[in-house]
Amino acid sequence: MALPRLRTVVLVSGAALLTRRALKRRIARSPLWPLPALPEPVSGHSQRRATAVRRLLITERSEVAEGVVRLRLEGAGLPRWEPGAHLDLVLPSGLVRQYSLCGDPEDTGAYTVATRLVADGRGGSREVHEQLREGLEIEVRGPRNRFPLTEAPAYVFVVGGIGITPVLPMLRSLAASGADWRLLYGGRSRASMPFLEEIEKLGTDGDRVTVVAQDETGHPDVAGALAELAPGTAVYCCGPEPLTDAVAAALPAGRPLHLERFSAAAGDAAGPGSGPFEVELRRSGRTVPVAAGQSVLAAVRTAAPHVAYSCEQGFCGTCQQRVLEGEIDHRDDLLTDDERGDSMLICVSRCRGGRLVLDL
């Protein structure tokens, strides 16, 4: 009698174990099981590594120009990056700010960033200057690259002040490869322009670098720098809004501009489509209202507090999400035309109708 009973127990236990394993595999394929699995979202696994938080040690702090501090952040086995990439610094107060990487992409043991003190800014640069010291650990996210160096027969760079930080690794790479490039570098004074000595050395071959200090010669001649561009020349600009606007205005119609701003472009937050609407989060099955004057990001975070974000001004790209349904009112200058077809930056963009469906 005992043997058949034991055999029954073994069979039942084995069947239960197999069922549990099969159920785990099914749930892994679709967290909302028994609903069908959905395609990978924009904020899926490929971005999780880029937005993962790491703790790095500040091993060097130096002043590379008046009001500009450079930090070396060390850690083991850091992800590689390419010129133009930036890093998110999670400051001690909880503020998150983006700073371009200006070190050596081949150095997988450290990241280097530099920031200028902006006395009337939003507080991030002041916190960097006043609180970040050698020996302190800081959380970082990234790197990510929304300002990549593309292949081109020639390059022209127009840079203002601290805007040199994403461009400096590009210039090093182009100088090493023997590429054709020119730089117009402007600033309030020579003393305020970071990395000036290194840049002038890079440009000694062929007089590639033009330095314009405002206290010596006034504003740079943007139109002259962009006159008679050879076909296919890639034009890059990073700097304050008056400079980026001048470059955009001086470029011939149809000529693409590779642009990175210090902050979001000025816009009309109360323009058409600023009224209330609702957002469905398809994966979680939640629907949240978005009030007039409230960002989609703020509304979504009430139901999904884990959603990634950073600048909250529409220029870093961290909060990009796929849109499954609804008409998007894009209010950023970052996304490409292809990206605008099915995704949005939820920190600034809104809905032109009454409802959006996000892949969240």
mmCIF file of C-alpha atoms in Angstrom:
data_model
loop_
_atom_site.group_PDB
_atom_site.id
_atom_site.type_symbol
_atom_site.label_atom_id
_atom_site.label_comp_id
_atom_site.label_asym_id
_atom_site.label_seq_id
_atom_site.Cartn_x
_atom_site.Cartn_y
_atom_site.Cartn_z
ATOM 1 C CA MET A 1 0.000 0.000 0.000
ATOM 2 C CA ALA A 2 2.804 2.432 0.874
ATOM 3 C CA LEU A 3 4.574 2.078 -2.503
ATOM 4 C CA PRO A 4 1.621 3.149 -4.719
ATOM 5 C CA ARG A 5 0.924 6.059 -2.346
ATOM 6 C CA LEU A 6 4.571 7.175 -2.541
ATOM 7 C CA ARG A 7 4.486 6.905 -6.322
ATOM 8 C CA THR A 8 1.371 9.119 -6.411
ATOM 9 C CA VAL A 9 2.996 11.754 -4.198
ATOM 10 C CA VAL A 10 6.110 11.818 -6.407
ATOM 11 C CA LEU A 11 4.058 12.167 -9.587
ATOM 12 C CA VAL A 12 1.897 14.969 -8.159
ATOM 13 C CA SER A 13 4.945 16.843 -6.832
ATOM 14 C CA GLY A 14 6.735 16.520 -10.162
ATOM 15 C CA ALA A 15 3.727 17.772 -12.080
ATOM 16 C CA ALA A 16 3.412 20.772 -9.732
ATOM 17 C CA LEU A 17 7.097 21.605 -10.161
ATOM 18 C CA LEU A 18 6.834 21.488 -13.942
ATOM 19 C CA THR A 19 3.709 23.666 -13.835
ATOM 20 C CA ARG A 20 5.431 26.284 -11.662
ATOM 21 C CA ARG A 21 8.427 26.369 -14.006
ATOM 22 C CA ALA A 22 6.211 26.763 -17.064
ATOM 23 C CA LEU A 23 4.237 29.539 -15.346
ATOM 24 C CA LYS A 24 7.424 31.427 -14.463
ATOM 25 C CA ARG A 25 8.595 31.220 -18.078
ATOM 26 C CA ARG A 26 5.226 32.490 -19.314
ATOM 27 C CA ILE A 27 5.182 35.420 -16.877
ATOM 28 C CA ALA A 28 8.752 36.302 -17.822
ATOM 29 C CA ARG A 29 7.659 36.596 -21.430
ATOM 30 C CA SER A 30 4.710 38.820 -20.472
ATOM 31 C CA PRO A 31 4.607 40.490 -17.028
ATOM 32 C CA LEU A 32 0.888 41.176 -17.562
ATOM 33 C CA TRP A 33 0.075 37.490 -18.196
ATOM 34 C CA PRO A 34 -2.470 36.193 -19.216
ATOM 35 C CA LEU A 35 -2.437 39.212 -21.582
ATOM 36 C CA PRO A 36 -0.214 38.752 -24.658
ATOM 37 C CA ALA A 37 3.405 39.916 -24.466
ATOM 38 C CA LEU A 38 3.987 43.409 -25.882
ATOM 39 C CA PRO A 39 6.985 44.531 -27.960
ATOM 40 C CA GLU A 40 10.011 45.932 -26.181
ATOM 41 C CA PRO A 41 9.361 49.568 -25.108
ATOM 42 C CA VAL A 42 11.651 52.510 -25.859
ATOM 43 C CA SER A 43 12.640 52.471 -22.190
ATOM 44 C CA GLY A 44 13.368 48.748 -22.240
ATOM 45 C CA HIS A 45 16.492 46.715 -21.560
ATOM 46 C CA SER A 46 18.684 48.572 -24.044
ATOM 47 C CA GLN A 47 18.236 51.808 -22.104
ATOM 48 C CA ARG A 48 18.347 50.309 -18.610
ATOM 49 C CA ARG A 49 22.091 49.858 -18.807
ATOM 50 C CA ALA A 50 22.491 53.483 -19.886
ATOM 51 C CA THR A 51 20.304 54.775 -17.050
ATOM 52 C CA ALA A 52 21.666 52.408 -14.376
ATOM 53 C CA VAL A 53 22.998 54.257 -11.351
ATOM 54 C CA ARG A 54 26.679 53.804 -10.509
ATOM 55 C CA ARG A 55 28.687 55.235 -7.653
ATOM 56 C CA LEU A 56 31.984 56.786 -8.706
ATOM 57 C CA LEU A 57 34.758 58.337 -6.639
ATOM 58 C CA ILE A 58 35.861 61.915 -7.275
ATOM 59 C CA THR A 59 39.643 61.550 -7.458
ATOM 60 C CA GLU A 60 40.561 64.923 -8.952
ATOM 61 C CA ARG A 61 39.073 68.392 -8.944
ATOM 62 C CA SER A 62 40.709 71.284 -10.802
ATOM 63 C CA GLU A 63 39.815 74.724 -12.128
ATOM 64 C CA VAL A 64 40.373 74.785 -15.892
ATOM 65 C CA ALA A 65 39.127 78.359 -16.435
ATOM 66 C CA GLU A 66 37.542 81.134 -14.433
ATOM 67 C CA GLY A 67 34.421 79.650 -12.888
ATOM 68 C CA VAL A 68 34.899 76.240 -14.535
ATOM 69 C CA VAL A 69 35.609 73.116 -12.479
ATOM 70 C CA ARG A 70 36.751 69.790 -13.953
ATOM 71 C CA LEU A 71 36.032 66.527 -12.097
ATOM 72 C CA ARG A 72 37.592 63.112 -12.627
ATOM 73 C CA LEU A 73 35.221 60.323 -11.544
ATOM 74 C CA GLU A 74 36.810 56.896 -11.160
ATOM 75 C CA GLY A 75 35.264 53.422 -11.180
ATOM 76 C CA ALA A 76 35.982 49.944 -12.489
ATOM 77 C CA GLY A 77 34.936 48.682 -15.929
ATOM 78 C CA LEU A 78 32.941 51.723 -16.989
ATOM 79 C CA PRO A 79 30.926 51.564 -20.232
ATOM 80 C CA ARG A 80 32.708 53.012 -23.252
ATOM 81 C CA TRP A 81 31.439 56.197 -24.823
ATOM 82 C CA GLU A 82 31.913 58.201 -28.022
ATOM 83 C CA PRO A 83 32.565 61.937 -28.495
ATOM 84 C CA GLY A 84 29.449 63.993 -27.830
ATOM 85 C CA ALA A 85 28.164 61.781 -24.998
ATOM 86 C CA HIS A 86 27.007 63.157 -21.673
ATOM 87 C CA LEU A 87 26.665 61.842 -18.131
ATOM 88 C CA ASP A 88 23.905 62.440 -15.590
ATOM 89 C CA LEU A 89 25.212 63.448 -12.167
ATOM 90 C CA VAL A 90 22.866 62.698 -9.269
ATOM 91 C CA LEU A 91 23.877 65.480 -6.902
ATOM 92 C CA PRO A 92 23.771 65.139 -3.092
ATOM 93 C CA SER A 93 20.519 67.145 -2.938
ATOM 94 C CA GLY A 94 18.851 64.764 -5.411
ATOM 95 C CA LEU A 95 19.073 67.174 -8.358
ATOM 96 C CA VAL A 96 20.052 65.475 -11.621
ATOM 97 C CA ARG A 97 22.144 67.442 -14.092
ATOM 98 C CA GLN A 98 23.752 66.554 -17.431
ATOM 99 C CA TYR A 99 27.420 67.237 -18.149
ATOM 100 C CA SER A 100 29.276 66.385 -21.335
ATOM 101 C CA LEU A 101 32.150 63.933 -21.142
ATOM 102 C CA CYS A 102 35.381 65.693 -22.056
ATOM 103 C CA GLY A 103 38.021 63.080 -21.219
ATOM 104 C CA ASP A 104 39.405 60.107 -23.129
ATOM 105 C CA PRO A 105 36.801 57.631 -24.496
ATOM 106 C CA GLU A 106 39.401 54.842 -24.235
ATOM 107 C CA ASP A 107 39.760 55.334 -20.469
ATOM 108 C CA THR A 108 37.360 52.756 -19.001
ATOM 109 C CA GLY A 109 38.469 53.538 -15.472
ATOM 110 C CA ALA A 110 37.220 57.119 -15.240
ATOM 111 C CA TYR A 111 34.880 59.747 -16.635
ATOM 112 C CA THR A 112 35.785 63.442 -16.840
ATOM 113 C CA VAL A 113 33.248 66.283 -16.807
ATOM 114 C CA ALA A 114 33.495 70.056 -16.450
ATOM 115 C CA THR A 115 30.898 72.588 -15.371
ATOM 116 C CA ARG A 116 30.704 76.356 -15.234
ATOM 117 C CA LEU A 117 29.215 78.086 -12.216
ATOM 118 C CA VAL A 118 25.938 79.771 -13.204
ATOM 119 C CA ALA A 119 25.031 82.095 -10.367
ATOM 120 C CA ASP A 120 21.437 82.653 -11.517
ATOM 121 C CA GLY A 121 20.852 79.072 -12.744
ATOM 122 C CA ARG A 122 18.671 76.308 -11.315
ATOM 123 C CA GLY A 123 21.154 75.379 -8.575
ATOM 124 C CA GLY A 124 22.953 72.396 -10.077
ATOM 125 C CA SER A 125 26.203 74.112 -11.014
ATOM 126 C CA ARG A 126 26.387 75.856 -7.650
ATOM 127 C CA GLU A 127 26.023 72.513 -5.892
ATOM 128 C CA VAL A 128 28.792 71.022 -8.020
ATOM 129 C CA HIS A 129 31.131 73.907 -7.252
ATOM 130 C CA GLU A 130 30.334 74.153 -3.552
ATOM 131 C CA GLN A 131 29.852 70.533 -2.490
ATOM 132 C CA LEU A 132 31.700 68.132 -4.788
ATOM 133 C CA ARG A 133 35.238 67.506 -3.530
ATOM 134 C CA GLU A 134 37.972 64.904 -3.948
ATOM 135 C CA GLY A 135 37.236 61.762 -1.963
ATOM 136 C CA LEU A 136 33.444 62.090 -2.276
ATOM 137 C CA GLU A 137 31.377 59.397 -3.984
ATOM 138 C CA ILE A 138 28.669 60.495 -6.385
ATOM 139 C CA GLU A 139 25.947 58.660 -8.272
ATOM 140 C CA VAL A 140 25.948 58.876 -12.065
ATOM 141 C CA ARG A 141 23.749 57.593 -14.893
ATOM 142 C CA GLY A 142 24.815 56.995 -18.457
ATOM 143 C CA PRO A 143 26.640 57.742 -20.600
ATOM 144 C CA ARG A 144 24.205 58.594 -23.403
ATOM 145 C CA ASN A 145 24.875 60.324 -26.698
ATOM 146 C CA ARG A 146 22.423 62.658 -28.415
ATOM 147 C CA PHE A 147 25.188 64.688 -30.094
ATOM 148 C CA PRO A 148 27.260 62.123 -32.014
ATOM 149 C CA LEU A 149 30.088 62.871 -34.417
ATOM 150 C CA THR A 150 28.916 61.798 -37.869
ATOM 151 C CA GLU A 151 31.080 60.903 -40.841
ATOM 152 C CA ALA A 152 31.615 63.828 -43.219
ATOM 153 C CA PRO A 153 34.243 65.089 -45.678
ATOM 154 C CA ALA A 154 34.778 68.233 -43.556
ATOM 155 C CA TYR A 155 33.617 69.795 -40.289
ATOM 156 C CA VAL A 156 32.945 73.287 -38.956
ATOM 157 C CA PHE A 157 32.399 73.806 -35.222
ATOM 158 C CA VAL A 158 30.964 76.975 -33.673
ATOM 159 C CA VAL A 159 31.274 76.892 -29.897
ATOM 160 C CA GLY A 160 30.626 79.267 -27.032
ATOM 161 C CA GLY A 161 32.325 78.975 -23.635
ATOM 162 C CA ILE A 162 31.576 75.754 -21.734
ATOM 163 C CA GLY A 163 30.027 74.400 -24.952
ATOM 164 C CA ILE A 164 33.534 73.228 -25.790
ATOM 165 C CA THR A 165 33.182 70.211 -23.482
ATOM 166 C CA PRO A 166 31.320 67.858 -25.879
ATOM 167 C CA VAL A 167 33.314 69.164 -28.849
ATOM 168 C CA LEU A 168 36.801 68.682 -27.352
ATOM 169 C CA PRO A 169 36.809 64.855 -27.715
ATOM 170 C CA MET A 170 35.559 65.313 -31.285
ATOM 171 C CA LEU A 171 38.460 67.622 -32.115
ATOM 172 C CA ARG A 172 40.984 65.208 -30.611
ATOM 173 C CA SER A 173 39.551 62.373 -32.697
ATOM 174 C CA LEU A 174 39.492 64.401 -35.917
ATOM 175 C CA ALA A 175 43.007 65.743 -35.370
ATOM 176 C CA ALA A 176 44.315 62.210 -34.820
ATOM 177 C CA SER A 177 42.636 60.970 -38.014
ATOM 178 C CA GLY A 178 43.852 63.834 -40.188
ATOM 179 C CA ALA A 179 40.327 65.003 -40.995
ATOM 180 C CA ASP A 180 39.465 68.454 -42.374
ATOM 181 C CA TRP A 181 38.001 70.582 -39.577
ATOM 182 C CA ARG A 182 37.725 74.186 -38.395
ATOM 183 C CA LEU A 183 36.646 75.688 -35.070
ATOM 184 C CA LEU A 184 35.268 79.108 -34.142
ATOM 185 C CA TYR A 185 35.572 79.323 -30.345
ATOM 186 C CA GLY A 186 34.102 82.336 -28.544
ATOM 187 C CA GLY A 187 33.935 83.417 -24.917
ATOM 188 C CA ARG A 188 33.671 86.414 -22.630
ATOM 189 C CA SER A 189 37.456 86.427 -22.102
ATOM 190 C CA ARG A 190 40.366 84.097 -22.685
ATOM 191 C CA ALA A 191 40.575 83.420 -18.960
ATOM 192 C CA SER A 192 36.964 82.176 -18.966
ATOM 193 C CA MET A 193 37.417 79.744 -21.894
ATOM 194 C CA PRO A 194 38.145 76.174 -20.718
ATOM 195 C CA PHE A 195 40.737 73.966 -22.425
ATOM 196 C CA LEU A 196 41.901 76.904 -24.546
ATOM 197 C CA GLU A 197 45.592 75.975 -24.493
ATOM 198 C CA GLU A 198 44.943 72.390 -25.643
ATOM 199 C CA ILE A 199 42.583 73.535 -28.388
ATOM 200 C CA GLU A 200 45.042 76.047 -29.789
ATOM 201 C CA LYS A 201 47.679 73.318 -29.940
ATOM 202 C CA LEU A 202 45.278 71.034 -31.801
ATOM 203 C CA GLY A 203 44.700 73.787 -34.358
ATOM 204 C CA THR A 204 48.298 74.754 -35.072
ATOM 205 C CA ASP A 205 48.188 72.618 -38.228
ATOM 206 C CA GLY A 206 46.601 74.820 -40.891
ATOM 207 C CA ASP A 207 45.283 77.594 -38.644
ATOM 208 C CA ARG A 208 42.160 75.567 -37.932
ATOM 209 C CA VAL A 209 41.157 77.383 -34.727
ATOM 210 C CA THR A 210 39.809 80.933 -34.472
ATOM 211 C CA VAL A 211 39.516 82.208 -30.892
ATOM 212 C CA VAL A 212 37.319 85.250 -30.242
ATOM 213 C CA ALA A 213 37.384 86.785 -26.769
ATOM 214 C CA GLN A 214 34.504 89.223 -26.428
ATOM 215 C CA ASP A 215 36.436 91.603 -24.169
ATOM 216 C CA GLU A 216 39.110 91.930 -26.885
ATOM 217 C CA THR A 217 37.365 91.845 -30.272
ATOM 218 C CA GLY A 218 33.615 91.635 -29.650
ATOM 219 C CA HIS A 219 31.305 88.873 -30.867
ATOM 220 C CA PRO A 220 32.454 86.148 -33.274
ATOM 221 C CA ASP A 221 31.680 86.445 -36.981
ATOM 222 C CA VAL A 222 29.324 83.489 -37.282
ATOM 223 C CA ALA A 223 28.192 84.314 -40.815
ATOM 224 C CA GLY A 224 31.796 84.536 -41.996
ATOM 225 C CA ALA A 225 32.679 81.192 -40.442
ATOM 226 C CA LEU A 226 29.791 79.538 -42.283
ATOM 227 C CA ALA A 227 30.275 81.246 -45.631
ATOM 228 C CA GLU A 228 31.191 79.164 -48.664
ATOM 229 C CA LEU A 229 30.843 75.789 -46.967
ATOM 230 C CA ALA A 230 32.054 72.906 -49.100
ATOM 231 C CA PRO A 231 29.374 70.349 -50.038
ATOM 232 C CA GLY A 232 28.783 67.798 -47.312
ATOM 233 C CA THR A 233 30.454 69.808 -44.553
ATOM 234 C CA ALA A 234 29.000 68.911 -41.147
ATOM 235 C CA VAL A 235 28.219 71.949 -39.000
ATOM 236 C CA TYR A 236 28.221 71.548 -35.214
ATOM 237 C CA CYS A 237 27.213 74.125 -32.626
ATOM 238 C CA CYS A 238 27.114 74.101 -28.834
ATOM 239 C CA GLY A 239 26.645 77.186 -26.731
ATOM 240 C CA PRO A 240 24.154 79.715 -25.342
ATOM 241 C CA GLU A 241 20.891 80.335 -27.170
ATOM 242 C CA PRO A 242 21.948 83.607 -28.912
ATOM 243 C CA LEU A 243 24.867 81.745 -30.483
ATOM 244 C CA THR A 244 22.815 78.734 -31.576
ATOM 245 C CA ASP A 245 20.178 81.060 -33.041
ATOM 246 C CA ALA A 246 22.856 82.974 -34.964
ATOM 247 C CA VAL A 247 24.288 79.769 -36.400
ATOM 248 C CA ALA A 248 20.853 78.499 -37.441
ATOM 249 C CA ALA A 249 20.097 81.827 -39.126
ATOM 250 C CA ALA A 250 23.427 81.916 -40.989
ATOM 251 C CA LEU A 251 23.165 78.418 -42.455
ATOM 252 C CA PRO A 252 21.844 78.112 -46.013
ATOM 253 C CA ALA A 253 18.340 76.677 -46.333
ATOM 254 C CA GLY A 254 18.320 72.900 -46.156
ATOM 255 C CA ARG A 255 21.763 72.632 -44.569
ATOM 256 C CA PRO A 256 21.525 70.346 -41.474
ATOM 257 C CA LEU A 257 22.802 71.614 -38.127
ATOM 258 C CA HIS A 258 24.132 69.342 -35.376
ATOM 259 C CA LEU A 259 23.108 71.206 -32.262
ATOM 260 C CA GLU A 260 23.422 70.805 -28.509
ATOM 261 C CA ARG A 261 21.884 73.444 -26.267
ATOM 262 C CA PHE A 262 22.725 74.490 -22.724
ATOM 263 C CA SER A 263 19.004 74.529 -21.982
ATOM 264 C CA ALA A 264 15.688 74.035 -23.686
ATOM 265 C CA ALA A 265 14.698 76.433 -26.435
ATOM 266 C CA ALA A 266 12.237 79.116 -25.403
ATOM 267 C CA GLY A 267 8.684 78.065 -26.168
ATOM 268 C CA ASP A 268 5.045 78.947 -25.497
ATOM 269 C CA ALA A 269 3.894 76.670 -22.702
ATOM 270 C CA ALA A 270 0.378 78.051 -22.996
ATOM 271 C CA GLY A 271 0.074 77.456 -26.717
ATOM 272 C CA PRO A 272 -2.532 75.335 -28.506
ATOM 273 C CA GLY A 273 -3.022 71.908 -27.019
ATOM 274 C CA SER A 274 -2.113 72.962 -23.460
ATOM 275 C CA GLY A 275 -5.451 71.888 -22.007
ATOM 276 C CA PRO A 276 -6.143 68.763 -19.920
ATOM 277 C CA PHE A 277 -6.154 65.247 -21.365
ATOM 278 C CA GLU A 278 -5.595 61.701 -20.169
ATOM 279 C CA VAL A 279 -2.796 59.204 -20.636
ATOM 280 C CA GLU A 280 -3.262 55.448 -20.637
ATOM 281 C CA LEU A 281 -0.296 53.359 -19.512
ATOM 282 C CA ARG A 282 -0.917 50.265 -21.622
ATOM 283 C CA ARG A 283 1.417 47.853 -19.814
ATOM 284 C CA SER A 284 0.219 48.678 -16.311
ATOM 285 C CA GLY A 285 -3.437 49.099 -17.219
ATOM 286 C CA ARG A 286 -3.605 52.506 -15.508
ATOM 287 C CA THR A 287 -5.041 55.756 -16.857
ATOM 288 C CA VAL A 288 -3.918 59.074 -15.381
ATOM 289 C CA PRO A 289 -5.303 62.579 -15.944
ATOM 290 C CA VAL A 290 -2.924 65.325 -17.096
ATOM 291 C CA ALA A 291 -4.066 68.743 -15.922
ATOM 292 C CA ALA A 292 -3.632 71.960 -17.899
ATOM 293 C CA GLY A 293 -0.136 73.210 -17.145
ATOM 294 C CA GLN A 294 0.980 69.817 -15.780
ATOM 295 C CA SER A 295 3.603 67.797 -17.635
ATOM 296 C CA VAL A 296 2.899 64.278 -18.833
ATOM 297 C CA LEU A 297 5.958 63.212 -16.839
ATOM 298 C CA ALA A 298 4.559 64.583 -13.572
ATOM 299 C CA ALA A 299 1.227 62.869 -14.164
ATOM 300 C CA VAL A 300 2.766 59.570 -15.199
ATOM 301 C CA ARG A 301 5.059 59.472 -12.152
ATOM 302 C CA THR A 302 2.028 59.367 -9.854
ATOM 303 C CA ALA A 303 1.325 55.897 -11.257
ATOM 304 C CA ALA A 304 4.836 54.877 -12.384
ATOM 305 C CA PRO A 305 7.383 56.579 -10.093
ATOM 306 C CA HIS A 306 10.203 54.471 -11.564
ATOM 307 C CA VAL A 307 10.032 56.139 -14.996
ATOM 308 C CA ALA A 308 13.403 57.599 -16.018
ATOM 309 C CA TYR A 309 13.814 61.359 -16.401
ATOM 310 C CA SER A 310 16.485 64.003 -15.936
ATOM 311 C CA CYS A 311 16.484 67.556 -17.358
ATOM 312 C CA GLU A 312 12.662 68.098 -17.395
ATOM 313 C CA GLN A 313 13.208 70.634 -20.184
ATOM 314 C CA GLY A 314 13.162 68.471 -23.299
ATOM 315 C CA PHE A 315 16.813 68.460 -24.282
ATOM 316 C CA CYS A 316 18.435 65.377 -22.708
ATOM 317 C CA GLY A 317 16.199 62.592 -24.082
ATOM 318 C CA THR A 318 16.061 60.515 -20.885
ATOM 319 C CA CYS A 319 12.250 60.453 -20.644
ATOM 320 C CA GLN A 320 11.588 59.402 -24.258
ATOM 321 C CA GLN A 321 8.625 57.004 -24.427
ATOM 322 C CA ARG A 322 6.879 55.132 -27.223
ATOM 323 C CA VAL A 323 3.371 56.351 -28.089
ATOM 324 C CA LEU A 324 0.924 53.643 -29.166
ATOM 325 C CA GLU A 325 -2.116 55.834 -29.827
ATOM 326 C CA GLY A 326 -2.973 59.533 -29.936
ATOM 327 C CA GLU A 327 -1.706 62.686 -31.657
ATOM 328 C CA ILE A 328 1.479 64.108 -30.149
ATOM 329 C CA ASP A 329 2.134 67.814 -29.666
ATOM 330 C CA HIS A 330 5.952 67.781 -29.854
ATOM 331 C CA ARG A 331 7.595 70.624 -27.902
ATOM 332 C CA ASP A 332 11.239 69.600 -28.022
ATOM 333 C CA ASP A 333 14.080 70.263 -30.439
ATOM 334 C CA LEU A 334 15.792 66.932 -29.839
ATOM 335 C CA LEU A 335 13.936 64.060 -31.490
ATOM 336 C CA THR A 336 14.486 63.224 -35.128
ATOM 337 C CA ASP A 337 11.608 63.116 -37.601
ATOM 338 C CA ASP A 338 11.630 59.319 -37.439
ATOM 339 C CA GLU A 339 11.499 59.337 -33.633
ATOM 340 C CA ARG A 340 8.654 61.836 -33.644
ATOM 341 C CA GLY A 341 6.506 59.368 -35.555
ATOM 342 C CA ASP A 342 5.987 57.054 -32.591
ATOM 343 C CA SER A 343 7.627 58.546 -29.502
ATOM 344 C CA MET A 344 7.740 61.691 -27.388
ATOM 345 C CA LEU A 345 9.627 63.372 -24.568
ATOM 346 C CA ILE A 346 7.043 63.276 -21.817
ATOM 347 C CA CYS A 347 8.654 66.075 -19.789
ATOM 348 C CA VAL A 348 7.617 68.778 -22.286
ATOM 349 C CA SER A 349 5.476 67.374 -25.114
ATOM 350 C CA ARG A 350 1.718 67.012 -24.835
ATOM 351 C CA CYS A 351 -1.379 65.709 -26.632
ATOM 352 C CA ARG A 352 -3.244 67.444 -29.452
ATOM 353 C CA GLY A 353 -6.427 65.550 -28.597
ATOM 354 C CA GLY A 354 -7.966 64.152 -25.464
ATOM 355 C CA ARG A 355 -5.980 60.948 -25.021
ATOM 356 C CA LEU A 356 -2.546 59.390 -25.430
ATOM 357 C CA VAL A 357 -1.563 55.762 -24.957
ATOM 358 C CA LEU A 358 2.011 55.132 -23.832
ATOM 359 C CA ASP A 359 3.955 51.887 -23.882
ATOM 360 C CA LEU A 360 4.381 51.922 -20.101
#
